[in-house]
Tab-separated table of C-alpha atoms and ligand atoms in Angstrom:
chain	number	residue	atom	x	y	z
A	1	MET	CA	7.670	3.745	-28.688
A	2	LEU	CA	6.625	3.928	-25.057
A	3	ALA	CA	6.141	7.131	-23.169
A	4	ALA	CA	9.607	8.118	-24.364
A	5	GLY	CA	10.016	11.812	-24.866
A	6	THR	CA	7.456	12.892	-22.290
A	7	GLY	CA	10.580	14.604	-20.825
A	8	LEU	CA	9.431	16.057	-17.514
A	9	GLY	CA	12.904	17.040	-16.479
A	10	LEU	CA	12.500	15.029	-13.276
A	11	ALA	CA	15.557	15.325	-11.075
A	12	GLY	CA	17.466	12.042	-11.005
A	13	CYS	CA	15.507	10.610	-13.917
A	14	GLN	CA	17.734	8.890	-16.468
A	15	PRO	CA	17.076	9.346	-20.183
A	16	ARG	CA	14.313	6.982	-21.229
A	17	LEU	CA	15.244	4.178	-23.558
A	18	SER	CA	12.808	2.893	-26.104
A	19	GLY	CA	11.100	-0.140	-24.577
A	20	LEU	CA	12.350	0.510	-21.066
A	21	PHE	CA	9.410	1.419	-18.868
A	22	THR	CA	9.845	3.554	-15.762
A	23	SER	CA	8.304	2.799	-12.379
A	24	ALA	CA	8.305	4.569	-9.013
A	25	ASP	CA	8.265	3.207	-5.474
A	26	THR	CA	8.562	4.907	-2.105
A	27	HIS	CA	10.516	1.983	-0.619
A	28	PRO	CA	14.249	1.209	-0.900
A	29	GLY	CA	15.664	-1.183	-3.504
A	30	ASP	CA	15.612	-4.307	-1.327
A	31	TYR	CA	11.929	-3.955	-0.363
A	32	PRO	CA	9.572	-6.683	-1.697
A	33	THR	CA	7.438	-4.271	-3.765
A	34	VAL	CA	10.515	-2.933	-5.595
A	35	GLN	CA	11.888	-6.447	-6.055
A	36	ALA	CA	8.553	-7.648	-7.428
A	37	VAL	CA	8.371	-4.935	-10.095
A	38	GLU	CA	11.993	-5.641	-11.036
A	39	TYR	CA	11.101	-9.326	-11.328
A	40	MET	CA	8.179	-8.372	-13.562
A	41	GLY	CA	10.650	-6.360	-15.671
A	42	ARG	CA	12.844	-9.442	-16.076
A	43	LEU	CA	9.811	-11.477	-17.173
A	44	LEU	CA	8.976	-8.825	-19.760
A	45	GLU	CA	12.555	-8.793	-20.998
A	46	GLN	CA	12.601	-12.592	-21.429
A	47	ARG	CA	9.167	-12.765	-23.005
A	48	SER	CA	9.717	-9.878	-25.437
A	49	GLY	CA	13.195	-11.019	-26.504
A	50	GLY	CA	14.772	-8.014	-24.776
A	51	ARG	CA	12.408	-5.443	-26.294
A	52	LEU	CA	10.640	-4.477	-23.056
A	53	GLY	CA	11.881	-3.971	-19.510
A	54	ILE	CA	11.307	-1.872	-16.388
A	55	HIS	CA	13.586	0.545	-14.575
A	56	VAL	CA	12.357	1.082	-11.018
A	57	TYR	CA	13.171	4.344	-9.228
A	58	PRO	CA	13.028	3.353	-5.541
A	59	GLY	CA	13.233	5.347	-2.311
A	60	ALA	CA	10.702	8.066	-3.245
A	61	GLN	CA	13.374	9.655	-5.444
A	62	LEU	CA	10.689	10.818	-7.889
A	63	GLY	CA	8.448	12.128	-5.102
A	64	ASN	CA	5.922	10.867	-2.570
A	65	GLU	CA	3.058	8.601	-3.606
A	66	ARG	CA	0.556	11.378	-4.233
A	67	ASP	CA	3.001	13.173	-6.519
A	68	THR	CA	4.073	10.097	-8.459
A	69	LEU	CA	0.435	9.111	-8.932
A	70	GLU	CA	-0.209	12.442	-10.571
A	71	ILE	CA	2.873	12.066	-12.786
A	72	THR	CA	1.717	8.567	-13.777
A	73	THR	CA	-1.752	9.815	-14.633
A	74	PHE	CA	-0.431	12.153	-17.287
A	75	GLY	CA	2.163	9.694	-18.603
A	76	GLY	CA	5.407	11.014	-17.092
A	77	LEU	CA	5.895	7.606	-15.480
A	78	ASP	CA	4.824	4.292	-17.007
A	79	PHE	CA	4.216	2.373	-13.776
A	80	ASN	CA	3.636	3.230	-10.159
A	81	ARG	CA	3.505	0.929	-7.154
A	82	THR	CA	1.623	2.584	-4.324
A	83	ASN	CA	-0.599	1.670	-1.443
A	84	LEU	CA	-4.373	2.053	-1.899
A	85	ALA	CA	-4.468	4.719	0.840
A	86	PRO	CA	-3.389	7.686	-1.350
A	87	LEU	CA	-5.993	6.532	-3.883
A	88	ASN	CA	-8.874	6.670	-1.397
A	89	SER	CA	-9.744	10.221	-2.343
A	90	VAL	CA	-9.398	9.446	-6.065
A	91	GLU	CA	-11.451	6.267	-6.461
A	92	PRO	CA	-14.328	5.259	-4.110
A	93	MET	CA	-13.829	1.560	-4.909
A	94	THR	CA	-10.511	1.657	-3.026
A	95	ILE	CA	-12.398	2.352	0.210
A	96	PRO	CA	-13.783	-1.138	1.024
A	97	PRO	CA	-10.387	-2.946	1.088
A	98	SER	CA	-8.999	0.009	3.081
A	99	LEU	CA	-11.599	-0.243	5.857
A	100	PRO	CA	-10.264	-1.017	9.328
A	101	PHE	CA	-10.848	-4.635	10.399
A	102	ILE	CA	-12.539	-5.669	7.129
A	103	PHE	CA	-10.077	-8.497	6.527
A	104	LYS	CA	-9.804	-11.239	9.143
A	105	SER	CA	-6.452	-12.456	7.928
A	106	VAL	CA	-3.885	-12.288	5.149
A	107	ASP	CA	-5.597	-15.302	3.537
A	108	HIS	CA	-8.910	-13.446	3.555
A	109	MET	CA	-7.305	-10.419	1.911
A	110	ARG	CA	-5.588	-12.569	-0.727
A	111	ALA	CA	-8.772	-14.538	-1.487
A	112	ALA	CA	-10.777	-11.337	-2.002
A	113	LEU	CA	-8.222	-9.644	-4.208
A	114	ASP	CA	-7.425	-12.723	-6.307
A	115	GLY	CA	-11.066	-13.051	-7.365
A	116	ASP	CA	-13.863	-10.925	-8.861
A	117	ILE	CA	-13.683	-8.332	-6.096
A	118	GLY	CA	-10.061	-7.577	-6.923
A	119	GLU	CA	-10.822	-7.452	-10.661
A	120	GLU	CA	-13.634	-4.931	-10.133
A	121	ILE	CA	-11.422	-2.673	-8.057
A	122	LEU	CA	-8.572	-2.840	-10.590
A	123	GLU	CA	-11.045	-2.024	-13.376
A	124	SER	CA	-12.227	1.111	-11.531
A	125	PHE	CA	-8.893	2.863	-12.107
A	126	THR	CA	-9.386	3.108	-15.881
A	127	GLN	CA	-11.645	6.154	-15.557
A	128	HIS	CA	-8.732	7.931	-13.848
A	129	ASP	CA	-6.366	7.219	-16.755
A	130	LEU	CA	-4.686	4.432	-14.804
A	131	ILE	CA	-4.591	0.721	-15.606
A	132	GLY	CA	-4.850	-1.478	-12.513
A	133	LEU	CA	-2.513	-4.428	-13.078
A	134	CYS	CA	-2.287	-6.330	-9.811
A	135	PHE	CA	-2.350	-6.119	-6.030
A	136	TYR	CA	0.605	-6.859	-3.814
A	137	ASP	CA	0.545	-7.738	-0.126
A	138	SER	CA	1.098	-5.098	2.495
A	139	GLY	CA	0.451	-7.263	5.547
A	140	ALA	CA	-1.216	-5.995	8.685
A	141	ARG	CA	-0.680	-2.509	10.061
A	142	ASN	CA	-0.080	-1.885	13.774
A	143	PHE	CA	0.256	1.281	15.839
A	144	TYR	CA	3.708	2.187	17.108
A	145	ASN	CA	4.800	5.151	19.159
A	146	THR	CA	7.482	6.711	21.338
A	147	ARG	CA	5.397	6.957	24.539
A	148	GLY	CA	4.117	3.590	25.706
A	149	PRO	CA	2.059	0.498	24.883
A	150	ILE	CA	-1.514	0.789	23.621
A	151	PHE	CA	-3.892	-1.787	25.108
A	152	THR	CA	-7.222	0.019	24.773
A	153	PRO	CA	-8.429	2.998	22.740
A	154	ASP	CA	-8.039	5.024	25.957
A	155	ASP	CA	-4.269	4.653	25.654
A	156	MET	CA	-4.422	6.475	22.316
A	157	LYS	CA	-5.955	9.656	23.743
A	158	GLY	CA	-3.970	12.719	22.784
A	159	LEU	CA	-1.273	10.840	20.828
A	160	LYS	CA	-0.200	12.608	17.651
A	161	LEU	CA	-0.189	9.815	15.102
A	162	ARG	CA	0.913	10.120	11.509
A	163	VAL	CA	-1.442	8.850	8.808
A	164	PRO	CA	-1.024	8.667	5.006
A	165	SER	CA	-2.950	11.223	2.977
A	166	SER	CA	-6.329	9.518	3.211
A	167	ASP	CA	-9.450	10.931	4.857
A	168	LEU	CA	-10.392	7.407	5.866
A	169	TYR	CA	-7.171	6.912	7.833
A	170	LEU	CA	-7.618	10.342	9.348
A	171	ALA	CA	-11.154	9.509	10.483
A	172	MET	CA	-10.033	6.117	11.813
A	173	VAL	CA	-7.295	7.543	14.031
A	174	ASN	CA	-9.407	10.464	15.245
A	175	ALA	CA	-12.323	8.134	16.058
A	176	LEU	CA	-9.952	6.141	18.263
A	177	GLY	CA	-9.226	9.282	20.264
A	178	ALA	CA	-5.769	10.154	18.929
A	179	ASN	CA	-4.855	13.187	16.814
A	180	ALA	CA	-4.224	12.199	13.210
A	181	VAL	CA	-1.413	14.032	11.409
A	182	PRO	CA	-1.377	13.405	7.623
A	183	MET	CA	2.178	13.304	6.325
A	184	PRO	CA	4.122	11.695	3.456
A	185	PHE	CA	5.867	8.451	4.403
A	186	ASP	CA	9.395	9.758	3.813
A	187	GLU	CA	8.928	12.488	6.463
A	188	VAL	CA	7.885	10.156	9.274
A	189	TYR	CA	11.319	9.160	10.606
A	190	GLN	CA	12.458	12.739	11.117
A	191	SER	CA	9.120	13.793	12.590
A	192	LEU	CA	9.292	10.941	15.103
A	193	ALA	CA	12.890	11.803	15.978
A	194	GLN	CA	12.051	15.492	16.457
A	195	GLY	CA	8.900	14.778	18.464
A	196	VAL	CA	6.635	16.431	15.882
A	197	ILE	CA	4.564	13.238	16.074
A	198	ASP	CA	4.371	10.548	18.776
A	199	GLY	CA	3.814	7.617	16.496
A	200	ALA	CA	2.394	6.158	13.313
A	201	GLU	CA	1.010	2.886	12.046
A	202	ASN	CA	2.373	0.499	9.474
A	203	ASN	CA	3.349	-3.097	8.717
A	204	TRP	CA	6.503	-4.738	10.107
A	205	PRO	CA	8.640	-4.281	6.954
A	206	SER	CA	7.896	-0.531	6.665
A	207	PHE	CA	8.401	-0.018	10.412
A	208	GLU	CA	11.807	-1.659	9.991
A	209	SER	CA	13.069	-0.462	6.599
A	210	ALA	CA	12.206	3.195	7.232
A	211	ARG	CA	13.916	2.857	10.651
A	212	HIS	CA	10.881	4.154	12.541
A	213	TYR	CA	11.509	1.432	15.130
A	214	GLU	CA	14.778	3.077	16.133
A	215	VAL	CA	12.733	5.933	17.593
A	216	ALA	CA	9.265	4.490	18.264
A	217	ARG	CA	10.023	1.752	20.787
A	218	PHE	CA	6.473	0.506	21.413
A	219	ILE	CA	4.411	-1.466	18.929
A	220	SER	CA	0.875	-2.576	19.769
A	221	LEU	CA	-0.523	-5.391	17.643
A	222	THR	CA	-3.867	-3.956	16.610
A	223	ASN	CA	-3.686	-5.431	13.074
A	224	HIS	CA	-6.282	-2.809	12.204
A	225	LEU	CA	-5.683	-2.636	8.453
A	226	LEU	CA	-4.572	-4.913	5.650
A	227	THR	CA	-4.856	-2.267	2.931
A	228	PRO	CA	-3.060	-3.765	-0.078
A	229	GLU	CA	-0.514	-2.300	-2.454
A	230	VAL	CA	-1.409	-1.848	-6.113
A	231	LEU	CA	0.615	-1.734	-9.328
A	232	LEU	CA	-0.762	0.804	-11.780
A	233	MET	CA	0.203	1.688	-15.321
A	234	SER	CA	-0.319	5.034	-16.967
A	235	LYS	CA	-3.112	4.822	-19.534
A	236	VAL	CA	-1.060	7.140	-21.728
A	237	SER	CA	1.729	4.522	-21.848
A	238	TRP	CA	-0.747	1.640	-22.086
A	239	ASP	CA	-2.464	3.117	-25.129
A	240	LYS	CA	0.861	3.231	-26.968
A	241	LEU	CA	1.248	-0.552	-26.711
A	242	SER	CA	-0.002	-3.154	-29.165
A	243	ALA	CA	-2.763	-5.453	-27.874
A	244	ALA	CA	-0.185	-8.271	-27.664
A	245	ASP	CA	2.174	-6.162	-25.556
A	246	GLN	CA	-0.690	-5.049	-23.316
A	247	GLN	CA	-1.479	-8.705	-22.719
A	248	MET	CA	2.201	-9.426	-22.027
A	249	VAL	CA	2.327	-6.598	-19.459
A	250	ARG	CA	-0.855	-7.799	-17.742
A	251	GLN	CA	0.396	-11.364	-17.568
A	252	ALA	CA	3.862	-10.397	-16.297
A	253	ALA	CA	2.248	-8.305	-13.543
A	254	ARG	CA	0.032	-11.231	-12.552
A	255	ASP	CA	2.989	-13.600	-12.585
A	256	SER	CA	4.924	-11.306	-10.255
A	257	VAL	CA	2.285	-11.691	-7.499
A	258	PRO	CA	3.235	-15.190	-6.203
A	259	HIS	CA	6.895	-14.128	-6.303
A	260	MET	CA	6.075	-10.984	-4.319
A	261	ARG	CA	4.141	-12.966	-1.716
A	262	LYS	CA	7.120	-15.254	-1.095
A	263	LEU	CA	9.408	-12.258	-0.686
A	264	TRP	CA	6.802	-10.570	1.473
A	265	ASP	CA	6.289	-13.410	3.925
A	266	ALA	CA	10.051	-13.753	4.365
A	267	ARG	CA	10.446	-10.008	4.860
A	268	VAL	CA	7.677	-9.802	7.466
A	269	ALA	CA	9.437	-12.518	9.475
A	270	SER	CA	12.915	-10.985	9.189
A	271	SER	CA	11.718	-7.423	9.904
A	272	ARG	CA	9.828	-8.578	12.955
A	273	GLU	CA	12.897	-10.412	14.203
A	274	THR	CA	15.186	-7.385	13.697
A	275	ILE	CA	12.744	-5.094	15.500
A	276	LEU	CA	12.152	-7.375	18.466
A	277	ALA	CA	15.879	-8.181	18.761
A	278	SER	CA	16.527	-4.429	19.042
A	279	GLY	CA	14.429	-4.367	22.231
A	280	VAL	CA	11.229	-2.796	20.894
A	281	GLU	CA	8.341	-3.686	23.215
A	282	ALA	CA	5.468	-5.450	21.411
A	283	ASN	CA	2.118	-6.117	23.061
A	284	GLU	CA	-0.938	-8.111	22.040
A	285	VAL	CA	-4.221	-6.185	21.911
A	286	ASP	CA	-7.853	-7.205	22.358
A	287	THR	CA	-9.104	-5.545	19.167
A	288	THR	CA	-12.837	-5.834	19.970
A	289	PRO	CA	-13.303	-2.275	21.316
A	290	PHE	CA	-11.203	-0.854	18.473
A	291	ALA	CA	-13.329	-2.624	15.845
A	292	GLU	CA	-16.531	-1.461	17.608
A	293	MET	CA	-15.427	2.158	17.330
A	294	MET	CA	-14.954	1.772	13.588
A	295	LYS	CA	-18.657	1.238	12.827
A	296	PRO	CA	-19.430	4.953	12.282
A	297	VAL	CA	-16.293	5.235	10.171
A	298	TRP	CA	-17.496	2.442	7.893
A	299	ASP	CA	-20.879	4.156	7.610
A	300	GLU	CA	-19.303	7.485	6.802
A	301	PHE	CA	-17.049	6.101	4.064
A	302	LEU	CA	-19.298	3.488	2.430
A	303	VAL	CA	-21.348	5.945	0.423
A	304	THR	CA	-22.165	4.371	-2.939
A	305	PRO	CA	-24.118	1.127	-3.563
A	306	GLN	CA	-21.033	-0.306	-5.335
A	307	GLN	CA	-18.857	0.348	-2.315
A	308	ARG	CA	-21.396	-1.254	0.005
A	309	ASP	CA	-21.712	-4.238	-2.316
A	310	ILE	CA	-17.928	-4.808	-2.384
A	311	ALA	CA	-17.678	-4.409	1.392
A	312	GLN	CA	-20.508	-6.893	1.969
A	313	ARG	CA	-18.957	-9.419	-0.398
A	314	ILE	CA	-15.578	-9.094	1.366
A	315	VAL	CA	-17.225	-9.666	4.753
A	316	LYS	CA	-19.244	-12.640	3.419
A	317	LEU	CA	-16.151	-14.202	1.906
A	318	GLY	CA	-14.475	-13.912	5.307
A	319	GLU	CA	-17.304	-15.920	6.869
A	320	THR	CA	-16.553	-18.846	4.548
A	321	LEU	CA	-12.846	-18.979	5.439
B	401	GTR	C1	3.557	1.272	3.365
B	401	GTR	C2	3.292	1.181	1.891
B	401	GTR	C3	3.769	2.409	1.184
B	401	GTR	C4	3.218	3.682	1.840
B	401	GTR	C5	3.390	3.643	3.338
B	401	GTR	C6	2.694	4.797	4.037
B	401	GTR	O1	3.066	0.134	4.011
B	401	GTR	O2	3.969	0.069	1.357
B	401	GTR	O3	3.418	2.308	-0.161
B	401	GTR	O4	1.874	3.844	1.485
B	401	GTR	O5	2.924	2.421	3.892
B	401	GTR	O6	2.180	4.594	5.121
B	401	GTR	O7	2.709	5.918	3.495
């Protein structure tokens, strides 16, 4: 009944059972995003009397986020958990929550995405044949590298820093004086180890679980981005569901968010501890000059009135917190 039979011949893809949705994630099986979608699958199983469930393919085994997004768009995958960054070039409404320094804190990010702002962004995916179901936390991203601590933008000059495939990230890193190198997430460890790049930027759990910290021994706490994760469903799969099942899917996704946040907060703490215990040098950063340098980047990427409206509302909401 679901997208069964869309047979793409994906390597490693098990035969699709009726009622068992497929989902892709770039992270390993114990990562909070994977665990959250599996939890959602268990909710669906309970609520549908065993009729519906989700099989998550973790560890980028079905491809990097750009590839799996494309597969999801034409129905070869039912669900996809990705970051908003690879969607920046697809949907302009993903730009505001991806802007450097737009969120003051995790609470600010959660408040924005739990309300109307989040709903409007999720809605914007429909025109791309994707159903936006919910946002998950991705914490704050920091720069890390193999060379030395970053205290000021000057310290970034000439560093080759990996960014996800997003023009916004590229512009951000280049504006700070480093050389941005777009690259899929699963290639970063090797590129760091081989010296192809000097560093990257990510949250504590990704820095830890992808083992980047084993090579990049300096992390500078710039907290420059809190770009969230998103759970998307293929519209092809969605359209095959009854209205009642669509509602059940939406609700199960929503109900997985508080669970994810608990897992997330615990994972941030444990990843941070593992990294610091391994001797990685972490330094605090006065982010004022970094944020200043992002003004032209905001102007360049906030193009439409809708984008500017969302960005303004996010900033305003931050002032009330
Ligand atoms: C992580 C995110 C992944 C991926 C990765 C990246 O924080 O959870 O989905 O986008 O960053 O930088 O490519």
